[in-house]
CSV table of C-alpha atoms and ligand atoms in Angstrom, one decimal:
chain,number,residue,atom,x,y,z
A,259,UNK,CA,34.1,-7.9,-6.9
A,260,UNK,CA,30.3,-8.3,-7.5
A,261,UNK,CA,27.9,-6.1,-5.6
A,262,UNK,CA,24.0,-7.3,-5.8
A,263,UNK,CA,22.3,-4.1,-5.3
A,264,UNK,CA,18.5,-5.7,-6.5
A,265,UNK,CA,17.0,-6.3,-3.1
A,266,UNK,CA,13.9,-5.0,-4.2
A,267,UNK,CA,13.0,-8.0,-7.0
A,268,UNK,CA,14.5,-10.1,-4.1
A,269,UNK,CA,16.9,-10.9,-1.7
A,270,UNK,CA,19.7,-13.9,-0.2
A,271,UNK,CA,18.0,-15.8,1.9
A,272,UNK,CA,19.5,-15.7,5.8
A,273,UNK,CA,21.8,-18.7,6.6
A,274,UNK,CA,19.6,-19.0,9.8
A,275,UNK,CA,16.5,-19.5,7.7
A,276,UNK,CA,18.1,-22.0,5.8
A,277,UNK,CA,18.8,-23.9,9.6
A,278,UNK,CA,15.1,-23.9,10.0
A,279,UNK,CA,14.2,-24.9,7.3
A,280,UNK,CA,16.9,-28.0,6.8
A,281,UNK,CA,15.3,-30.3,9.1
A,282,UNK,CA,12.2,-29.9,7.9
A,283,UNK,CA,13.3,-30.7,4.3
A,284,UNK,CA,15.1,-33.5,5.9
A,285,UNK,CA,12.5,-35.3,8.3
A,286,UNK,CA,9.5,-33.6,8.1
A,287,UNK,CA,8.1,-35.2,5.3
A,288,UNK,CA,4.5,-36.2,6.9
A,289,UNK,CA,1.3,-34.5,5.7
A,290,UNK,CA,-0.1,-31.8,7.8
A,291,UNK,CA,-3.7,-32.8,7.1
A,292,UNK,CA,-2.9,-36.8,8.0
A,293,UNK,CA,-4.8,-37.0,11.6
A,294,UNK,CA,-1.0,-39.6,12.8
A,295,UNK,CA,2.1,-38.5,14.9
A,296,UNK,CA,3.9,-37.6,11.1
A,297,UNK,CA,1.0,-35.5,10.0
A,298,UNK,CA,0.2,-33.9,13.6
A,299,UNK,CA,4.2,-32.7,14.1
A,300,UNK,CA,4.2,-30.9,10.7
A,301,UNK,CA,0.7,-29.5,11.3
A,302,UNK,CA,1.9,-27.8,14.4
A,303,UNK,CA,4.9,-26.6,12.3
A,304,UNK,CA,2.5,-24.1,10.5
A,305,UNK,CA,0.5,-23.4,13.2
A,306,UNK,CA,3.2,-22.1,15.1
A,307,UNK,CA,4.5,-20.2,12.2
A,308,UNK,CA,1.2,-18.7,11.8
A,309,UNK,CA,1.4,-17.4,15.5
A,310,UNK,CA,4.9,-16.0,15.2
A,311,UNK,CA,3.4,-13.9,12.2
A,312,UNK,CA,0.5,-12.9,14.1
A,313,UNK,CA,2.6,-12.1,17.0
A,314,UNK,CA,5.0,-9.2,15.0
A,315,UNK,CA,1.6,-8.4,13.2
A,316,UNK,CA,-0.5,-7.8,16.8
A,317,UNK,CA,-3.4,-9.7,14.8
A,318,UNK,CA,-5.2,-12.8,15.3
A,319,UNK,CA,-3.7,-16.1,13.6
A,320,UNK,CA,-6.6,-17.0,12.3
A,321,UNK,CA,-6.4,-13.6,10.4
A,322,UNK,CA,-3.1,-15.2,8.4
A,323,UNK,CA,-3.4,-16.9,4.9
A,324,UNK,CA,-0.4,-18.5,3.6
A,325,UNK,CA,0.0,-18.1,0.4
A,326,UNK,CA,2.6,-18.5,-2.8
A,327,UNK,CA,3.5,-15.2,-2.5
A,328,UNK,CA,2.3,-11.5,-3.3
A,329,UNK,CA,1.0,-12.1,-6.1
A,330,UNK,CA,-1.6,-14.9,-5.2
A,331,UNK,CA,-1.8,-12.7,-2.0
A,332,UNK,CA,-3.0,-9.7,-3.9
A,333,UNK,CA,-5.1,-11.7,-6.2
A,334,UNK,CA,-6.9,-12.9,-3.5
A,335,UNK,CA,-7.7,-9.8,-2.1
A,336,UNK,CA,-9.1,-8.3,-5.2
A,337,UNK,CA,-10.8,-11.2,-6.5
A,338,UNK,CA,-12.6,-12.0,-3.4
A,339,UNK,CA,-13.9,-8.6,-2.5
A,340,UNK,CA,-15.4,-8.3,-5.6
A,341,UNK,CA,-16.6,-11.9,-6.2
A,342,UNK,CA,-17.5,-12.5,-2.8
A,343,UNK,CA,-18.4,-9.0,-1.0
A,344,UNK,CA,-20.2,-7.0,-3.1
A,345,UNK,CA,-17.4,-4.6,-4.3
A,346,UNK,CA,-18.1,-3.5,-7.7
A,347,UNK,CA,-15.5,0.0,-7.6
A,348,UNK,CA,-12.0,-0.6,-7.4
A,349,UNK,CA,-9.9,2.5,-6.7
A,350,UNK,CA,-6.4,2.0,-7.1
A,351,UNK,CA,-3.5,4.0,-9.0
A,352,UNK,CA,-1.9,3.7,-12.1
A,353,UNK,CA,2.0,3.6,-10.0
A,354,UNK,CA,0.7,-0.6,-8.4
A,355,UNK,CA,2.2,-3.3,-9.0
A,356,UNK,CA,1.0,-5.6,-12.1
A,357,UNK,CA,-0.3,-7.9,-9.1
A,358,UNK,CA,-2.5,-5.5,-8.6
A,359,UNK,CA,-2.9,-3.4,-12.1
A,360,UNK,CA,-3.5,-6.1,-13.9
A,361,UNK,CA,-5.5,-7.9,-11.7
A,362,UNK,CA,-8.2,-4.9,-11.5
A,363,UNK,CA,-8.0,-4.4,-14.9
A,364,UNK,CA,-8.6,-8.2,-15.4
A,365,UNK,CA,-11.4,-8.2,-13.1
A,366,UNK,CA,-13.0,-4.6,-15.1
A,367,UNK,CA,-12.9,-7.0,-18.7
A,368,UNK,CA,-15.1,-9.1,-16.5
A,369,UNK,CA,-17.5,-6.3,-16.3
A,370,UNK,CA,-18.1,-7.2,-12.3
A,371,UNK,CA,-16.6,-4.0,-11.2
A,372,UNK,CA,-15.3,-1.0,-12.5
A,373,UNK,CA,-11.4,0.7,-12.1
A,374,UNK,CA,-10.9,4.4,-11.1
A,375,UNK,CA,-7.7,5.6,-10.9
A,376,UNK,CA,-6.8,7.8,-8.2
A,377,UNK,CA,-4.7,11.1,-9.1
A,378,UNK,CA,-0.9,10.9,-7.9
A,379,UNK,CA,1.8,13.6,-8.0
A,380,UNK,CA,5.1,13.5,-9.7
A,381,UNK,CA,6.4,11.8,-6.4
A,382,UNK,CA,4.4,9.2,-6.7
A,383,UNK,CA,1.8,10.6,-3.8
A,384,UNK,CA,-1.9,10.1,-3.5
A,385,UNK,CA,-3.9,12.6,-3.7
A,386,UNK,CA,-6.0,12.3,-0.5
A,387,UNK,CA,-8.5,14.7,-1.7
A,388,UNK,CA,-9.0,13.3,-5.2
A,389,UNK,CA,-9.5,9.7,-3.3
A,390,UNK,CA,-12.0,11.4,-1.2
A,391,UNK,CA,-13.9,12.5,-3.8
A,392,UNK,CA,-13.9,8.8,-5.6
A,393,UNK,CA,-15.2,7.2,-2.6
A,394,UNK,CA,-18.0,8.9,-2.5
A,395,UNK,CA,-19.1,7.2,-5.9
A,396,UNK,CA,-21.7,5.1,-6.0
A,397,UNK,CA,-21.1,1.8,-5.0
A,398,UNK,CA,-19.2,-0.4,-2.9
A,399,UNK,CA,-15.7,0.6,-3.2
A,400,UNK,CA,-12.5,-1.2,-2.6
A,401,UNK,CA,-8.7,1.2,-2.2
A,402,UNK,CA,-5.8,-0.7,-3.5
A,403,UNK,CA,-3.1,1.0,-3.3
A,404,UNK,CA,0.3,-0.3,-1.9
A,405,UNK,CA,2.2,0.8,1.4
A,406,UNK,CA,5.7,1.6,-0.6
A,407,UNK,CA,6.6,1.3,-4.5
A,408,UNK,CA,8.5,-1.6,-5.1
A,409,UNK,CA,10.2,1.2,-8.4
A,410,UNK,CA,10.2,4.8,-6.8
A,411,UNK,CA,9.8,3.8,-2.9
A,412,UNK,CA,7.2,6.3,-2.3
A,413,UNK,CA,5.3,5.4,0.8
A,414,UNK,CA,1.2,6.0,1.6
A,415,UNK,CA,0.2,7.1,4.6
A,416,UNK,CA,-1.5,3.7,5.5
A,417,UNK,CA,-3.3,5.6,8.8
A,418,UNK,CA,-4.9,7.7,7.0
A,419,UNK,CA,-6.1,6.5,3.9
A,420,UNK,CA,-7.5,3.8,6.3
A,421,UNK,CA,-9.7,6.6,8.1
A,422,UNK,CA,-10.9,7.7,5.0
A,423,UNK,CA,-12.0,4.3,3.9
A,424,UNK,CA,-13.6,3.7,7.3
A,425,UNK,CA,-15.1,7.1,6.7
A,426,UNK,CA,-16.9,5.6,3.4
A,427,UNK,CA,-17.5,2.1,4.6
A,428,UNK,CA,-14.9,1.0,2.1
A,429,UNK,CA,-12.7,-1.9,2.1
A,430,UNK,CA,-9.0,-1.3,2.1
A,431,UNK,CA,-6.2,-3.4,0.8
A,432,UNK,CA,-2.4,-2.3,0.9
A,433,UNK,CA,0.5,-4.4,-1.0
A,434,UNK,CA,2.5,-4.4,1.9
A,435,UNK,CA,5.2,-6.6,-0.1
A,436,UNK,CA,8.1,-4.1,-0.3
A,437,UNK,CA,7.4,-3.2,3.5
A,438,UNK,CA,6.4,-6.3,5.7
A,439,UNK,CA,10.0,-7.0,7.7
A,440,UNK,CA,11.0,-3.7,7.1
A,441,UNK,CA,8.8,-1.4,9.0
A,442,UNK,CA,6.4,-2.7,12.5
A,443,UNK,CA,3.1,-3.4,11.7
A,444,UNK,CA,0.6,-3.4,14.5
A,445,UNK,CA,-2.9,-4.6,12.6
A,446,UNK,CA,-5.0,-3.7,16.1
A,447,UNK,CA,-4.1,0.2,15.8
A,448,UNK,CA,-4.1,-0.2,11.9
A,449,UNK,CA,-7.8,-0.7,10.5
A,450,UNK,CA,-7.3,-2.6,7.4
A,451,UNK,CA,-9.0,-5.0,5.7
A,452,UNK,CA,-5.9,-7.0,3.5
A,453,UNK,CA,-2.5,-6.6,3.8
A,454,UNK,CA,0.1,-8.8,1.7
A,455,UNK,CA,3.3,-10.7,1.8
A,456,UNK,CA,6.3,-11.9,-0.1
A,457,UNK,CA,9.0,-13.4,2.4
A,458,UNK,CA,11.7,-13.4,-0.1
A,459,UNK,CA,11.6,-9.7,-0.1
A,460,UNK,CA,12.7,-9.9,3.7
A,461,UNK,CA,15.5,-12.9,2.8
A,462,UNK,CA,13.0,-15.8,3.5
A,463,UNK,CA,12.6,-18.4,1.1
A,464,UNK,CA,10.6,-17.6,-2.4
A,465,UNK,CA,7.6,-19.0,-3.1
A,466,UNK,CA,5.8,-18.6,-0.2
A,467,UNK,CA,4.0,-15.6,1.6
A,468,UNK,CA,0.6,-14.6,3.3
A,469,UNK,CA,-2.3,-12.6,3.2
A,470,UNK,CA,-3.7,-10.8,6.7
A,471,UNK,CA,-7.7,-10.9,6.6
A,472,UNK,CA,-9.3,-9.1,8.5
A,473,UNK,CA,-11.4,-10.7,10.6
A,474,UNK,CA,-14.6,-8.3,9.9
A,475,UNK,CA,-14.4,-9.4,6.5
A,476,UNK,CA,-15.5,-13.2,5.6
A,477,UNK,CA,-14.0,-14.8,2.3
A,478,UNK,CA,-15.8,-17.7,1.4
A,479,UNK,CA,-13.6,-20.7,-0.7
A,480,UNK,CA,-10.6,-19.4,-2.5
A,481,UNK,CA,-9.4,-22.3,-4.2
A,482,UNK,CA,-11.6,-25.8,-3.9
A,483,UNK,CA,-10.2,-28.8,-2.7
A,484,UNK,CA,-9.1,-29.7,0.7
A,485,UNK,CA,-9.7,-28.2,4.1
A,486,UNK,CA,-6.5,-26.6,4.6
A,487,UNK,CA,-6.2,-23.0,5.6
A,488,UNK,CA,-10.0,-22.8,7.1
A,489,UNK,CA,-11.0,-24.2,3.8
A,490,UNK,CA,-10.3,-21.4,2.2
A,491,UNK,CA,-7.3,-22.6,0.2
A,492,UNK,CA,-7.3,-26.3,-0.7
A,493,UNK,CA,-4.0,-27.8,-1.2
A,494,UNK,CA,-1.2,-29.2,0.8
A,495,UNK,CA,0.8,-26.6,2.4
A,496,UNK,CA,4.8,-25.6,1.9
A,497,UNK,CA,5.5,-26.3,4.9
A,498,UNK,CA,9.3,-25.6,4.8
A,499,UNK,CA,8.5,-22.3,3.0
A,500,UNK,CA,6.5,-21.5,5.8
A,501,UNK,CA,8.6,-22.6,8.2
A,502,UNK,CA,10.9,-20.4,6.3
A,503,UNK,CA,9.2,-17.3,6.7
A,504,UNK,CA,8.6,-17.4,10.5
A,505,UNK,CA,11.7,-17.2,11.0
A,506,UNK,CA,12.7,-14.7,8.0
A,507,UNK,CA,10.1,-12.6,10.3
A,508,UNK,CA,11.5,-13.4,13.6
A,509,UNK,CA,14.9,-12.2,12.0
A,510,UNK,CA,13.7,-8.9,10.6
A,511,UNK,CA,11.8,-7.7,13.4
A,512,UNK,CA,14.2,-8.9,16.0
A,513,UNK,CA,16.2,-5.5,15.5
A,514,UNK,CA,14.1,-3.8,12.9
A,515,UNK,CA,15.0,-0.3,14.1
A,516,UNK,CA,18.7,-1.3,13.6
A,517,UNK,CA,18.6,-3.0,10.1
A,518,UNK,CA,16.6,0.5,9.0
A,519,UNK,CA,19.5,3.1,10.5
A,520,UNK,CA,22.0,1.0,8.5
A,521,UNK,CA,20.5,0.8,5.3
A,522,UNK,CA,19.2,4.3,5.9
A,523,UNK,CA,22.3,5.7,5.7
A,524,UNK,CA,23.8,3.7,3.3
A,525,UNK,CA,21.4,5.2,1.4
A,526,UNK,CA,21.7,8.8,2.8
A,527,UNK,CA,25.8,8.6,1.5
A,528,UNK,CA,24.7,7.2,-1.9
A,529,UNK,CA,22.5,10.0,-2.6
A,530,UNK,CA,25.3,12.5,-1.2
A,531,UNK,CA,28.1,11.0,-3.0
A,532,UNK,CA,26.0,10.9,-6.8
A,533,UNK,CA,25.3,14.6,-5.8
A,534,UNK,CA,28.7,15.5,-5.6
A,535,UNK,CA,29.4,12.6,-8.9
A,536,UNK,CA,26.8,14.2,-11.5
A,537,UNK,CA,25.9,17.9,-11.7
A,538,UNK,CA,22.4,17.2,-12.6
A,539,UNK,CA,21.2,14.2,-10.9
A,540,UNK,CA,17.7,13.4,-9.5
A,541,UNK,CA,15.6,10.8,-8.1
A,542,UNK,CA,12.6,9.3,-8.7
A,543,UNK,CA,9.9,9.3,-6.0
A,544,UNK,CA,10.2,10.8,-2.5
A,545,UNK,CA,14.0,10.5,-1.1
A,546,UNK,CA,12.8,12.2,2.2
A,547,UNK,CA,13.3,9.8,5.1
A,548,UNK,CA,9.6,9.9,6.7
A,549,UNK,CA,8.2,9.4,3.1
A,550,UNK,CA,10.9,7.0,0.9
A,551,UNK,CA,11.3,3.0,1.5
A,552,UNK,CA,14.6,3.2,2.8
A,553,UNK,CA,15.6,-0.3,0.9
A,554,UNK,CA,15.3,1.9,-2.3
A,555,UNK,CA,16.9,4.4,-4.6
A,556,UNK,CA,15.9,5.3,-8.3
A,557,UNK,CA,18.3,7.6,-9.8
A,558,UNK,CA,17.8,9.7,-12.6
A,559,UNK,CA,20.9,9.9,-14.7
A,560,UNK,CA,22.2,12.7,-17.2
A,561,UNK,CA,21.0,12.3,-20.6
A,562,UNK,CA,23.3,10.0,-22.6
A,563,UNK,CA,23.2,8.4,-26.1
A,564,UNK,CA,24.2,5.0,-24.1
A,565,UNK,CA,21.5,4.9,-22.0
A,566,UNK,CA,19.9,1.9,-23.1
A,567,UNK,CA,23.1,0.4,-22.1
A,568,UNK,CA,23.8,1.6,-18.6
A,569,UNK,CA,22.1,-1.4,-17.0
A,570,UNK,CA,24.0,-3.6,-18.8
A,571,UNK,CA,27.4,-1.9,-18.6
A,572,UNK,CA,26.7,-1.9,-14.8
A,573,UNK,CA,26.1,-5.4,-14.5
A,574,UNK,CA,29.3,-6.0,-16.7
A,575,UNK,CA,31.4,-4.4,-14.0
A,576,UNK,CA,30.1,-6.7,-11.6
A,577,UNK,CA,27.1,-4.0,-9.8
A,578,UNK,CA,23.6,-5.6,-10.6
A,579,UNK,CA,20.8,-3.3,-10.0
A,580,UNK,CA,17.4,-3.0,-11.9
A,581,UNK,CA,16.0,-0.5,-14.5
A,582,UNK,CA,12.2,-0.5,-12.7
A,583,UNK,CA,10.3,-4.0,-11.5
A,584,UNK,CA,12.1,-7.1,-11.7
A,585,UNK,CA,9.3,-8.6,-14.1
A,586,UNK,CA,9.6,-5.2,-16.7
A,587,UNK,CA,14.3,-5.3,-16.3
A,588,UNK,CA,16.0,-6.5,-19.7
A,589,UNK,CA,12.1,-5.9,-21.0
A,590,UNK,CA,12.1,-3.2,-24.1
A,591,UNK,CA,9.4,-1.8,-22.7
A,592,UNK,CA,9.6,1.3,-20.5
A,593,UNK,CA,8.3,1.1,-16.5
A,594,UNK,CA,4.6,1.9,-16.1
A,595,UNK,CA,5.6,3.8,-13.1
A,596,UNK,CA,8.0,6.2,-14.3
A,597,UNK,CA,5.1,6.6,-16.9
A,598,UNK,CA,2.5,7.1,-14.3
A,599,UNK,CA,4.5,9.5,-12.5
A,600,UNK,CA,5.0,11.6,-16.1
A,601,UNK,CA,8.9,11.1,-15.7
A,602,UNK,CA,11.4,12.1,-18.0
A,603,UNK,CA,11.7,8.9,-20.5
A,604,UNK,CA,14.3,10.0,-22.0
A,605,UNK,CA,17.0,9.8,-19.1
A,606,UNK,CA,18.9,7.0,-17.9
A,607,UNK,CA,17.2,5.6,-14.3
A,608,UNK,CA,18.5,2.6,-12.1
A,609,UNK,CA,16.7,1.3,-8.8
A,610,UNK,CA,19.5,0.3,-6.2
A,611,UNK,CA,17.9,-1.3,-3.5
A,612,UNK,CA,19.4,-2.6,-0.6
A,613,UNK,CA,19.8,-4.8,2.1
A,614,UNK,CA,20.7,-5.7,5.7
A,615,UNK,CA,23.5,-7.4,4.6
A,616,UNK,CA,24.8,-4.5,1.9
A,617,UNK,CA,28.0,-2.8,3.0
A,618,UNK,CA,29.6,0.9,2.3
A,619,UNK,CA,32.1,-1.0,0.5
A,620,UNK,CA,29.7,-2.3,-1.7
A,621,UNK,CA,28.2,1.2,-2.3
A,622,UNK,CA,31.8,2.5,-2.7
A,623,UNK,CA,32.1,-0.4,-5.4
A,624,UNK,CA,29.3,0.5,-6.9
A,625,UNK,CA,29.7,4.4,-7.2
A,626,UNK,CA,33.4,3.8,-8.7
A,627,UNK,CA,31.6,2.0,-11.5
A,628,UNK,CA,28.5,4.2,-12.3
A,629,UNK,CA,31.5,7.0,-12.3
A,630,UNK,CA,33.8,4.8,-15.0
A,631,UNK,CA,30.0,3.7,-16.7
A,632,UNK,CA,29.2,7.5,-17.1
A,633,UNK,CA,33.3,8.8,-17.8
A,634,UNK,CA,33.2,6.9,-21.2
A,635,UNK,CA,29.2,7.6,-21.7
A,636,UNK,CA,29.6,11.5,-20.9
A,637,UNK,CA,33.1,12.3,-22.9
B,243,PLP,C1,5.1,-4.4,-4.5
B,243,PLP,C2,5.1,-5.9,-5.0
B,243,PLP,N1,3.9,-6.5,-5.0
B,243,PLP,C3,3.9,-7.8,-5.4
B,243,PLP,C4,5.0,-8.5,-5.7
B,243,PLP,C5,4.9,-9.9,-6.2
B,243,PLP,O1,5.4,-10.8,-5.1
B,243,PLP,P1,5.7,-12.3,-5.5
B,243,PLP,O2,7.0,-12.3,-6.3
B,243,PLP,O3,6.0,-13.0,-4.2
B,243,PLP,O4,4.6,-12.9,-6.2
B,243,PLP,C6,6.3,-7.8,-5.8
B,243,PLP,C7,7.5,-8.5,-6.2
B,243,PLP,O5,8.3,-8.0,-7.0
B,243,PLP,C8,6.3,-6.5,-5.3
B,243,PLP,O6,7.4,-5.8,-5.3
């Protein structure tokens, strides 16, 4: 048996939204900026995907960007509210994702605005207060600070950090990548300036994702060349990507409420059963239901002499999971979130994340071979 426990770097993509997207692969070959019957039938391809997005967003199409994904998404965001309105502060945390990290650190070498890093708990939680007091620097400020942790699962609490933006006429952009197609969205109640999106996260294609804009805020040309997207982002679209990812949406927010009691508690009975496996056990990041991604779990194992080799014992017995971001797993180098949150280095920790599609069997499977992985390690 083999058990993918990783849905957090990505997931399977849903047989339906590879029935979309076939006969678009297959036929729909024109160019969606050629003006003929070709060109016009794909065109209308993207526009209605756009709408099906806006529609589970409750936001204007025009306010959706497609992009390559999260990290062009994020990029974006950053790039063009400092090169385009007049941001110069970026406040973010130390616990983002390198899309964002090391894109506001990139953009500080540049001089063009300066990083502050807001002060987070050993959960992983924003100190509200301490980003209060930040945006009332001088300056024009932009928050970046995502809606769940792609490595701990912590979540913000997107309402209010908005208020406080609005409170200091700040712009506010969320990585929303771990979230979108896992929890509603509704962009009208929600005042935020950029949100972001990765559809394979939500078993849509890879490669392809979106940025909500906010239609208060204007970007001007993001990447030069053709007219497509508004002009803001020249080159010919992926269509079937896009195609792709409407329905990847469609699919997760058709019965969103559902998909999150079942992996819920899946993860509820994992956390129960390594209670009862490991005498000391603990977790990474918030595990309480109002404040935890419920697609994630990072456990923190008992101290072992083989614990650079858990991940790879795991995978061994057939139970792939991940030791932090997908980019840092297999890496020597040690996850700049555990770091951030001033965690315990020295103890074995695995993110399981999970799916729709993942089964109490599979979490059985998986417990039976952490207990055999941590027999031998322990004795
Ligand atoms: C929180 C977060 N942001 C951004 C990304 C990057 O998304 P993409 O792989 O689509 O560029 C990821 C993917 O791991 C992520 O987890």
């Amino acid at each position: 048996m083999r058990v993918y426990l990783d849905n957090a770097a990505t997931t399977p993509i849903a047989p339906e939204v590879v029935e979309a997207m076939l006969p678009v692969l297959k036929e729909g070959f024109g160019n969606p900026s050629s003006t003929h019957y070709y060109g016009r039938q794909i065109k209308a391809l993207i526009e209605t995907s756009r709408r099906t997005v806006a529609r589970h967003l409750v936001c204007e199409p025009s306010e959706i960007l497609f992009t390559s994904g999260g990290t062009e998404a994020d990029n974006i965001a950053l790039y063009s509210a400092v090169n385009q309105m007049g941001v110069n502060h970026i406040i973010t945390s130390t616990i983002e994702h390198h899309a964002v990290g090391h894109t506001a650190e990139a953009i500080s070498r540049t001089g063009k605005a300066c990083v502050s890093y807001v002060k987070i708990d050993s959960k992983g939680n924003v100190d509200l207060e301490d980003l209060e007091r930040l945006l009332q620097l001088e300056g024009k400020a932009i928050v970046s600070l995502m809606h769940a942790n792609n490595e701990i699962a912590t979540l913000l609490p997107l309402y209010e950090v908005s208020q406080l933006c609005r409170k200091y006429n700040a712009l506010f952009h969320s990585d929303t990548v771990q979230t979108m197609g896992h929890y509603p969205f509704n962009l009208t109640e929600l005042d935020i300036d950029f949100i972001t999106c990765a559809a394979h996260k939500f078993h849509g294609p890879k490669g392809v994702g979106f940025l909500y804009i906010n239609k208060k805020v204007k970007p001007d040309v993001l990447i030069h060349g053709g007219s497509q997207e508004r002009g803001l982002r020249g080159g010919t679209e992926n269509v079937y990507g896009i195609v792709g990812l409407a329905k990847a949406i469609d699919l997760a927010y058709e019965d969103v409420e559902a998909h999150q009691n079942h992996v819920q508690s899946l993860k509820s009975y994992m956390i129960e059963q390594l209670k009862k496996m490991f005498e000391t056990i603990d977790f990474h990041g918030e595990i309480d239901q109002e404040k935890s991604l419920y697609t994630v779990l990072n456990v923190c194992f008992p101290k072992t002499d083989k614990a650079s080799m858990l991940l790879f014992s795991l995978d061994l017995k057939g139970v792939a999971v991940s030791g932090g971001s997908a980019c840092t797993s297999g890496a020597t180098k040690g996850s700049h979130v555990l770091e951030g949150i001033g965690a315990d280095m020295t103890r074995p920790n695995v993110r399981f994340s999970f799916s729709r599609y993942t089964t109490k069997a599979e979490i059985d499977f998986a417990l039976e071979q952490v207990k055999s992985v941590f027999t031998v390690a322990l004795a």
